[in-house]
Each structure stands twice: as structure tokens, then as C-alpha cells.
């Protein structure tokens, strides 16, 4: 385990509009408000055509090949994530959500493009005095959190 300590800064409440791509809006807002680190909560709806990363095809493979889930209809969502800067100082979100419709529920990462359906409510808790950042891992190719 690796860790660092941070403090709590500003808190922002956002309402995304129908069709907006959740991670793009959050990262754009973070740049606009100079939020480099934070914690994110989202609740609302995901629209038809949204895409989730739902795991690697083979978790033992050297090269990770992600699996993708395409939402063919609107779904309820709830999720959480983080914002930390990449090696250039840009705020990058990492969020996972659970999506549900009737008795069917799945979870995954929103990086492939989850669009708000009607509305998505987002709360961002800014972290201050954080030294954590996302560093590209040469083995996996992922930008991993380095606290």
C-alpha cells in the first residue's frame, strides 16, 4: 500500500444536461475551476449508446484487452470516482458506476463515454495539498495513481 494525505477544499454541485458525456464535463469543469484533485459522486441516468468498460477479456494476459458494454436503452446510475492530475498537470477522472434497468444491474468504468440521460447530478469534493498524480505504468499502459 502507498498513501498520501490531503485536505478538503471547495465543494461543487453540478447538474449535467441530457446527452453530455459525464467524464468530459467533469474534467472540463475541473480545468475551468483549477481543481487538480478531488472525489466525485454521480447519480442520475445514463442514455442509450453509453459505453462502459466492464473488465479485461483475459485478466492473466500481458496486454490488457478491455471488454465493453453498450447500453441499448436508458439506465439509472450511481457512481463514484476520483480526479488526479496526469504527468502534464491535467485533471483526469477515474469513475465507476453501477447501471440498472428493471432487475438487471452492471458496473463498470465510464471512460468509453457515458452520456447523461435527462439529468445527472454530480458533487465534486476538491482535495487540496495533495501530492497524488497519475503516472503511466510501462507494464500495463494504465495511468496508475501514485499517492
XYZ file of N, CA, C and O in Angstrom:
588
model
N 0.835 -1.179 0.000
C 0.000 0.000 0.000
C 0.881 1.244 0.000
O 1.912 1.295 0.648
N 0.440 2.227 -0.746
C 1.083 3.533 -0.770
C 0.014 4.543 -0.403
O -1.153 4.349 -0.733
N 0.386 5.633 0.262
C -0.618 6.634 0.603
C -0.006 8.017 0.730
O 1.205 8.177 0.836
N -0.888 9.008 0.693
C -0.522 10.390 0.970
C -1.707 11.029 1.687
O -2.772 10.420 1.799
N -1.520 12.234 2.150
C -2.576 12.937 2.881
C -2.953 14.202 2.134
O -2.109 14.835 1.504
N -4.230 14.564 2.206
C -4.721 15.782 1.562
C -5.782 16.401 2.464
O -6.277 15.753 3.384
N -6.124 17.633 2.178
C -7.179 18.315 2.908
C -8.396 18.536 2.023
O -8.347 18.342 0.802
N -9.492 18.942 2.622
C -10.728 19.193 1.890
C -10.806 20.671 1.519
O -10.632 21.551 2.358
N -11.074 20.918 0.250
C -11.206 22.286 -0.254
C -12.656 22.620 -0.554
O -13.553 22.340 0.244
N -12.902 23.157 -1.731
C -14.243 23.567 -2.129
C -15.106 22.353 -2.458
O -14.599 21.274 -2.725
N -16.416 22.584 -2.447
C -17.373 21.553 -2.851
C -18.249 22.158 -3.942
O -18.775 23.261 -3.789
N -18.400 21.427 -5.050
C -19.188 21.905 -6.184
C -20.338 20.949 -6.455
O -20.181 19.732 -6.345
N -21.477 21.502 -6.827
C -22.648 20.713 -7.200
C -22.973 21.047 -8.648
O -23.150 22.215 -8.992
N -23.041 20.022 -9.501
C -23.287 20.214 -10.928
C -24.533 19.440 -11.350
O -24.818 18.381 -10.791
N -25.240 19.973 -12.323
C -26.306 19.227 -12.981
C -25.944 19.130 -14.450
O -25.897 20.148 -15.151
N -25.681 17.927 -14.909
C -25.376 17.720 -16.317
C -26.681 17.637 -17.091
O -27.695 17.194 -16.567
N -26.633 18.069 -18.325
C -27.813 18.083 -19.179
C -27.866 16.827 -20.046
O -26.859 16.144 -20.243
N -29.016 16.567 -20.585
C -29.237 15.413 -21.446
C -28.190 15.355 -22.562
O -27.959 16.332 -23.260
N -27.527 14.205 -22.688
C -26.570 13.985 -23.761
C -25.134 14.345 -23.443
O -24.233 13.987 -24.206
N -24.882 15.068 -22.357
C -23.499 15.425 -22.032
C -22.721 14.181 -21.592
O -23.245 13.322 -20.875
N -21.465 14.089 -22.027
C -20.598 12.968 -21.665
C -20.028 13.260 -20.277
O -19.324 14.258 -20.073
N -20.334 12.382 -19.337
C -20.069 12.648 -17.921
C -18.604 12.951 -17.636
O -18.278 13.983 -17.040
N -17.682 12.073 -18.041
C -16.280 12.321 -17.679
C -15.716 13.558 -18.381
O -14.880 14.262 -17.802
N -16.196 13.860 -19.582
C -15.703 15.058 -20.278
C -16.152 16.329 -19.565
O -15.371 17.284 -19.445
N -17.390 16.362 -19.110
C -17.897 17.537 -18.395
C -17.152 17.717 -17.074
O -16.734 18.823 -16.726
N -16.955 16.624 -16.342
C -16.261 16.707 -15.051
C -14.829 17.188 -15.234
O -14.368 18.082 -14.512
N -14.106 16.646 -16.204
C -12.723 17.057 -16.426
C -12.640 18.491 -16.932
O -11.750 19.249 -16.531
N -13.560 18.884 -17.801
C -13.595 20.268 -18.281
C -13.884 21.246 -17.159
O -13.261 22.306 -17.058
N -14.840 20.901 -16.294
C -15.167 21.747 -15.151
C -13.971 21.849 -14.203
O -13.652 22.929 -13.699
N -13.299 20.717 -13.985
C -12.120 20.725 -13.107
C -11.038 21.658 -13.658
O -10.437 22.430 -12.900
N -10.804 21.613 -14.966
C -9.816 22.531 -15.559
C -10.250 23.986 -15.369
O -9.449 24.841 -14.992
N -11.521 24.258 -15.643
C -12.059 25.624 -15.540
C -11.931 26.189 -14.127
O -11.626 27.365 -13.946
N -12.140 25.348 -13.120
C -12.111 25.790 -11.720
C -10.776 25.500 -11.031
O -10.647 25.664 -9.828
N -9.785 25.048 -11.806
C -8.451 24.728 -11.278
C -8.503 23.680 -10.166
O -7.806 23.781 -9.158
N -9.328 22.668 -10.377
C -9.386 21.533 -9.459
C -8.423 20.488 -10.007
O -8.629 19.963 -11.095
N -7.368 20.193 -9.275
C -6.430 19.183 -9.751
C -6.701 17.821 -9.123
O -6.403 16.794 -9.720
N -7.275 17.818 -7.907
C -7.549 16.569 -7.198
C -8.922 16.647 -6.560
O -9.320 17.700 -6.060
N -9.631 15.523 -6.557
C -10.944 15.534 -5.953
C -11.592 14.166 -5.884
O -11.085 13.181 -6.417
N -12.748 14.152 -5.226
C -13.596 12.980 -5.117
C -14.920 13.340 -5.770
O -15.429 14.452 -5.570
N -15.494 12.406 -6.543
C -16.694 12.691 -7.320
C -17.781 11.667 -6.995
O -17.502 10.467 -6.895
N -19.006 12.161 -6.867
C -20.187 11.305 -6.730
C -21.144 11.694 -7.839
O -21.321 12.877 -8.122
N -21.781 10.692 -8.473
C -22.752 10.970 -9.534
C -23.988 10.102 -9.323
O -23.881 8.946 -8.899
N -25.143 10.691 -9.605
C -26.408 9.958 -9.555
C -27.311 10.512 -10.645
O -27.269 11.705 -10.943
N -28.078 9.647 -11.291
C -28.969 10.120 -12.346
C -29.248 9.045 -13.362
O -29.544 7.901 -13.000
N -29.128 9.410 -14.630
C -29.425 8.469 -15.700
C -28.335 8.446 -16.747
O -27.664 9.442 -16.992
N -28.159 7.270 -17.369
C -27.243 7.097 -18.498
C -28.081 6.808 -19.729
O -29.028 6.023 -19.679
N -27.740 7.451 -20.834
C -28.526 7.331 -22.046
C -28.128 6.192 -22.948
O -27.034 5.621 -22.853
N -29.025 5.885 -23.859
C -28.812 4.882 -24.893
C -27.524 5.213 -25.653
O -27.252 6.367 -25.962
N -26.722 4.189 -25.922
C -25.463 4.381 -26.635
C -24.274 4.618 -25.724
O -23.140 4.669 -26.192
N -24.514 4.757 -24.417
C -23.407 4.899 -23.473
C -22.591 3.616 -23.448
O -23.110 2.525 -23.694
N -21.293 3.771 -23.164
C -20.391 2.617 -23.162
C -19.625 2.542 -21.842
O -19.101 3.548 -21.379
N -19.564 1.349 -21.292
C -18.815 1.081 -20.064
C -17.710 0.076 -20.335
O -17.903 -0.859 -21.122
N -16.587 0.231 -19.664
C -15.553 -0.801 -19.648
C -15.928 -1.724 -18.491
O -16.092 -1.275 -17.355
N -16.090 -3.019 -18.793
C -16.595 -3.955 -17.791
C -15.606 -5.079 -17.461
O -16.001 -6.111 -16.940
N -14.370 -4.866 -17.735
C -13.356 -5.838 -17.342
C -12.441 -6.223 -18.483
O -12.745 -5.981 -19.648
N -11.335 -6.859 -18.151
C -10.448 -7.368 -19.202
C -10.965 -8.702 -19.725
O -11.548 -9.486 -18.970
N -10.762 -8.937 -21.010
C -11.151 -10.237 -21.586
C -10.395 -11.365 -20.902
O -10.948 -12.397 -20.585
N -9.102 -11.153 -20.687
C -8.279 -12.161 -20.019
C -7.440 -11.456 -18.954
O -6.460 -10.789 -19.280
N -7.795 -11.609 -17.677
C -7.053 -10.910 -16.624
C -5.604 -11.371 -16.457
O -4.807 -10.691 -15.822
N -5.250 -12.508 -17.065
C -3.884 -13.028 -16.960
C -3.003 -12.602 -18.136
O -1.808 -12.861 -18.138
N -3.586 -11.953 -19.134
C -2.834 -11.579 -20.337
C -1.825 -10.480 -20.039
O -2.037 -9.636 -19.161
N -0.736 -10.476 -20.775
C 0.272 -9.428 -20.634
C -0.283 -8.104 -21.157
O -0.131 -7.064 -20.528
N -0.949 -8.153 -22.307
C -1.579 -6.964 -22.872
C -3.057 -6.995 -22.493
O -3.770 -7.941 -22.841
N -3.494 -5.987 -21.766
C -4.868 -5.929 -21.283
C -5.796 -5.515 -22.425
O -5.607 -4.469 -23.043
N -6.798 -6.347 -22.700
C -7.804 -6.041 -23.715
C -9.141 -5.830 -23.009
O -9.727 -6.781 -22.491
N -9.631 -4.579 -22.966
C -10.863 -4.310 -22.228
C -12.109 -4.860 -22.921
O -12.152 -4.974 -24.147
N -13.087 -5.220 -22.105
C -14.405 -5.585 -22.609
C -15.293 -4.349 -22.476
O -15.096 -3.532 -21.578
N -16.263 -4.238 -23.342
C -17.118 -3.054 -23.358
C -18.583 -3.470 -23.324
O -18.971 -4.461 -23.938
N -19.374 -2.705 -22.603
C -20.813 -2.911 -22.547
C -21.491 -1.695 -23.164
O -21.247 -0.564 -22.735
N -22.309 -1.925 -24.173
C -23.076 -0.867 -24.817
C -24.475 -0.864 -24.217
O -25.150 -1.895 -24.212
N -24.908 0.290 -23.706
C -26.259 0.407 -23.170
C -27.218 0.675 -24.328
O -27.071 1.653 -25.043
N -28.184 -0.179 -24.490
C -29.132 -0.072 -25.595
C -30.400 0.687 -25.212
O -31.314 0.804 -26.018
N -30.429 1.198 -23.975
C -31.571 1.968 -23.500
C -31.123 2.806 -22.308
O -30.007 2.641 -21.817
N -31.975 3.678 -21.828
C -31.664 4.493 -20.648
C -31.588 3.604 -19.404
O -32.323 2.622 -19.292
N -30.680 3.951 -18.502
C -30.485 3.218 -17.253
C -30.330 4.205 -16.097
O -29.826 5.315 -16.281
N -30.718 3.772 -14.911
C -30.419 4.516 -13.690
C -28.938 4.323 -13.386
O -28.367 3.263 -13.679
N -28.305 5.347 -12.796
C -26.886 5.214 -12.449
C -26.588 5.784 -11.068
O -27.254 6.698 -10.592
N -25.568 5.225 -10.461
C -24.956 5.770 -9.263
C -23.474 5.411 -9.347
O -23.119 4.330 -9.814
N -22.626 6.348 -8.978
C -21.205 6.059 -9.091
C -20.340 7.011 -8.293
O -20.815 8.005 -7.742
N -19.082 6.667 -8.281
C -18.103 7.476 -7.573
C -16.760 7.387 -8.292
O -16.538 6.477 -9.099
N -15.910 8.330 -7.994
C -14.604 8.326 -8.636
C -13.674 9.355 -8.033
O -13.976 9.973 -7.012
N -12.571 9.539 -8.723
C -11.553 10.487 -8.276
C -11.102 11.347 -9.456
O -11.315 11.005 -10.609
N -10.475 12.447 -9.100
C -9.792 13.307 -10.066
C -8.368 13.489 -9.539
O -8.193 13.870 -8.381
N -7.389 13.191 -10.380
C -5.994 13.457 -10.043
C -5.278 13.877 -11.316
O -5.667 13.478 -12.419
N -4.223 14.672 -11.183
C -3.536 15.169 -12.385
C -2.679 14.099 -13.046
O -2.134 13.219 -12.386
N -2.557 14.219 -14.386
C -1.626 13.363 -15.114
C -0.241 13.996 -15.047
O -0.035 14.995 -14.342
N 0.705 13.451 -15.804
C 2.083 13.966 -15.735
C 2.224 15.376 -16.303
O 3.245 16.021 -16.103
N 1.187 15.880 -16.999
C 1.216 17.252 -17.512
C 0.412 18.209 -16.630
O 0.279 19.381 -16.958
N -0.157 17.698 -15.540
C -0.933 18.535 -14.633
C -2.403 18.637 -14.983
O -3.148 19.364 -14.319
N -2.864 17.916 -16.015
C -4.273 17.953 -16.398
C -5.101 17.077 -15.470
O -4.706 15.946 -15.181
N -6.257 17.559 -15.017
C -7.104 16.723 -14.161
C -7.716 15.581 -14.965
O -8.312 15.798 -16.021
N -7.530 14.356 -14.476
C -8.047 13.168 -15.140
C -8.940 12.423 -14.150
O -8.523 12.113 -13.041
N -10.163 12.145 -14.578
C -11.086 11.425 -13.703
C -10.951 9.922 -13.911
O -10.567 9.449 -14.972
N -11.270 9.193 -12.864
C -11.388 7.739 -12.921
C -12.658 7.416 -12.151
O -12.699 7.565 -10.931
N -13.698 7.034 -12.887
C -15.003 6.811 -12.266
C -15.593 5.469 -12.670
O -15.489 5.064 -13.821
N -16.247 4.849 -11.707
C -17.015 3.639 -11.965
C -18.453 3.900 -11.545
O -18.699 4.603 -10.560
N -19.371 3.338 -12.313
C -20.789 3.481 -11.994
C -21.465 2.121 -12.053
O -20.991 1.205 -12.717
N -22.562 2.040 -11.334
C -23.477 0.913 -11.476
C -24.652 1.421 -12.299
O -25.135 2.530 -12.075
N -25.060 0.630 -13.284
C -26.203 0.976 -14.127
C -27.263 -0.095 -13.937
O -26.954 -1.274 -13.808
N -28.506 0.345 -13.877
C -29.575 -0.619 -13.673
C -30.804 -0.288 -14.487
O -31.098 0.872 -14.779
N -31.510 -1.344 -14.858
C -32.788 -1.224 -15.551
C -33.570 -2.484 -15.205
O -33.096 -3.594 -15.462
N -34.735 -2.278 -14.606
C -35.537 -3.395 -14.086
C -34.697 -4.203 -13.109
O -34.154 -3.663 -12.179
N -34.573 -5.508 -13.337
C -33.815 -6.354 -12.404
C -32.381 -6.593 -12.870
O -31.689 -7.455 -12.343
N -31.904 -5.830 -13.843
C -30.593 -6.024 -14.448
C -29.656 -4.918 -13.981
O -29.957 -3.743 -14.122
N -28.522 -5.277 -13.415
C -27.544 -4.291 -12.945
C -26.147 -4.723 -13.364
O -25.802 -5.905 -13.274
N -25.367 -3.749 -13.812
C -23.966 -3.983 -14.156
C -23.155 -2.795 -13.628
O -23.693 -1.735 -13.359
N -21.849 -2.980 -13.561
C -20.972 -1.892 -13.125
C -19.767 -1.837 -14.051
O -19.380 -2.838 -14.645
N -19.193 -0.644 -14.160
C -18.007 -0.507 -14.988
C -17.459 0.906 -14.973
O -18.012 1.808 -14.336
N -16.376 1.087 -15.707
C -15.694 2.371 -15.819
C -16.328 3.188 -16.950
O -16.661 2.644 -18.002
N -16.462 4.494 -16.746
C -17.166 5.357 -17.701
C -16.270 5.940 -18.791
O -16.737 6.690 -19.636
N -15.004 5.607 -18.812
C -14.027 6.232 -19.714
C -14.407 6.146 -21.192
O -14.049 7.000 -21.982
N -15.164 5.138 -21.627
C -15.508 4.980 -23.038
C -16.623 5.921 -23.481
O -16.909 6.019 -24.660
N -17.291 6.584 -22.515
C -18.308 7.559 -22.891
C -19.700 7.216 -22.401
O -20.431 6.491 -23.064
N -20.034 7.718 -21.230
C -21.385 7.566 -20.680
C -22.061 8.925 -20.788
O -21.553 9.921 -20.270
N -23.204 8.954 -21.468
C -23.951 10.197 -21.662
C -25.082 10.299 -20.656
O -25.782 9.317 -20.397
N -25.240 11.501 -20.103
C -26.349 11.739 -19.177
C -27.669 11.547 -19.913
O -27.818 11.954 -21.062
N -28.606 10.899 -19.257
C -29.970 10.770 -19.786
C -30.858 11.667 -18.938
O -30.979 11.462 -17.726
N -31.398 12.683 -19.558
C -32.200 13.733 -18.931
C -31.383 14.534 -17.930
O -31.218 15.723 -18.081
N -30.860 13.878 -16.901
C -30.104 14.617 -15.895
C -29.127 13.686 -15.176
O -29.394 12.504 -15.004
N -28.000 14.233 -14.824
C -27.047 13.553 -13.945
C -26.576 14.592 -12.941
O -26.174 15.691 -13.315
N -26.694 14.263 -11.678
C -26.258 15.167 -10.602
C -24.877 14.733 -10.141
O -24.633 13.554 -9.908
N -23.985 15.711 -10.010
C -22.600 15.430 -9.657
C -22.190 16.321 -8.494
O -22.492 17.520 -8.485
N -21.507 15.747 -7.520
C -20.889 16.516 -6.441
C -19.390 16.249 -6.502
O -18.962 15.094 -6.570
N -18.618 17.329 -6.525
C -17.158 17.230 -6.539
C -16.625 17.818 -5.246
O -16.890 18.980 -4.921
N -15.879 17.004 -4.491
C -15.196 17.443 -3.279
C -13.733 17.658 -3.655
O -13.028 16.691 -3.959
N -13.303 18.899 -3.657
C -11.922 19.207 -4.021
C -10.974 18.767 -2.907
O -11.243 18.990 -1.726
N -9.863 18.144 -3.300
C -8.798 17.812 -2.363
C -7.677 18.822 -2.548
O -7.275 19.102 -3.677
N -7.202 19.375 -1.453
C -6.116 20.353 -1.525
C -4.864 19.785 -0.861
O -4.932 18.859 -0.061
N -3.743 20.359 -1.221
C -2.438 19.930 -0.708
C -2.184 18.454 -0.985
O -1.539 17.761 -0.202
N -2.672 17.966 -2.110
C -2.463 16.576 -2.499
C -1.226 16.472 -3.383
O -1.016 17.295 -4.265
N -0.444 15.438 -3.138
C 0.733 15.178 -3.973
C 0.484 14.032 -4.946
O 1.347 13.720 -5.764
N -0.689 13.416 -4.879
C -1.001 12.263 -5.726
C -1.133 12.689 -7.182
O -1.614 13.777 -7.492
N -0.710 11.798 -8.065
C -0.855 12.045 -9.501
C -0.933 10.720 -10.225
O -0.601 9.671 -9.689
N -1.368 10.795 -11.481
C -1.472 9.600 -12.317
C -0.198 9.485 -13.165
O 0.140 10.397 -13.902
N 0.467 8.349 -13.030
C 1.719 8.095 -13.737
C 1.516 6.871 -14.634
O 1.005 5.840 -14.190
N 1.933 6.980 -15.900
C 1.782 5.858 -16.831
C 2.672 4.697 -16.423
O 3.883 4.850 -16.271
N 2.054 3.533 -16.249
C 2.764 2.317 -15.890
C 3.268 1.651 -17.164
O 2.479 1.362 -18.071
N 4.582 1.419 -17.276
C 5.126 0.857 -18.517
C 4.652 -0.569 -18.805
O 4.635 -0.999 -19.949
N 4.253 -1.314 -17.784
C 3.829 -2.704 -17.980
C 2.394 -2.770 -18.492
O 2.106 -3.413 -19.499
N 1.473 -2.085 -17.827
C 0.050 -2.173 -18.187
C -0.380 -1.101 -19.192
O -1.375 -1.271 -19.876
N 0.349 0.014 -19.225
C -0.046 1.133 -20.063
C -1.095 2.015 -19.401
O -1.497 3.030 -19.951
N -1.556 1.618 -18.202
C -2.555 2.403 -17.468
C -1.885 3.579 -16.777
O -0.720 3.505 -16.381
N -2.628 4.670 -16.612
C -2.168 5.779 -15.785
C -2.585 5.473 -14.351
O -3.733 5.703 -13.966
N -1.659 4.939 -13.570
C -1.956 4.496 -12.206
C -1.723 5.610 -11.203
O -0.824 6.445 -11.372
N -2.519 5.599 -10.159
C -2.400 6.606 -9.109
C -1.127 6.362 -8.303
O -0.873 5.265 -7.825
N -0.336 7.399 -8.180
C 0.885 7.373 -7.369
C 0.658 8.371 -6.231
O 0.785 9.581 -6.434
N 0.309 7.851 -5.035
C -0.008 8.775 -3.927
C 1.193 9.577 -3.476
O 1.103 10.631 -2.964
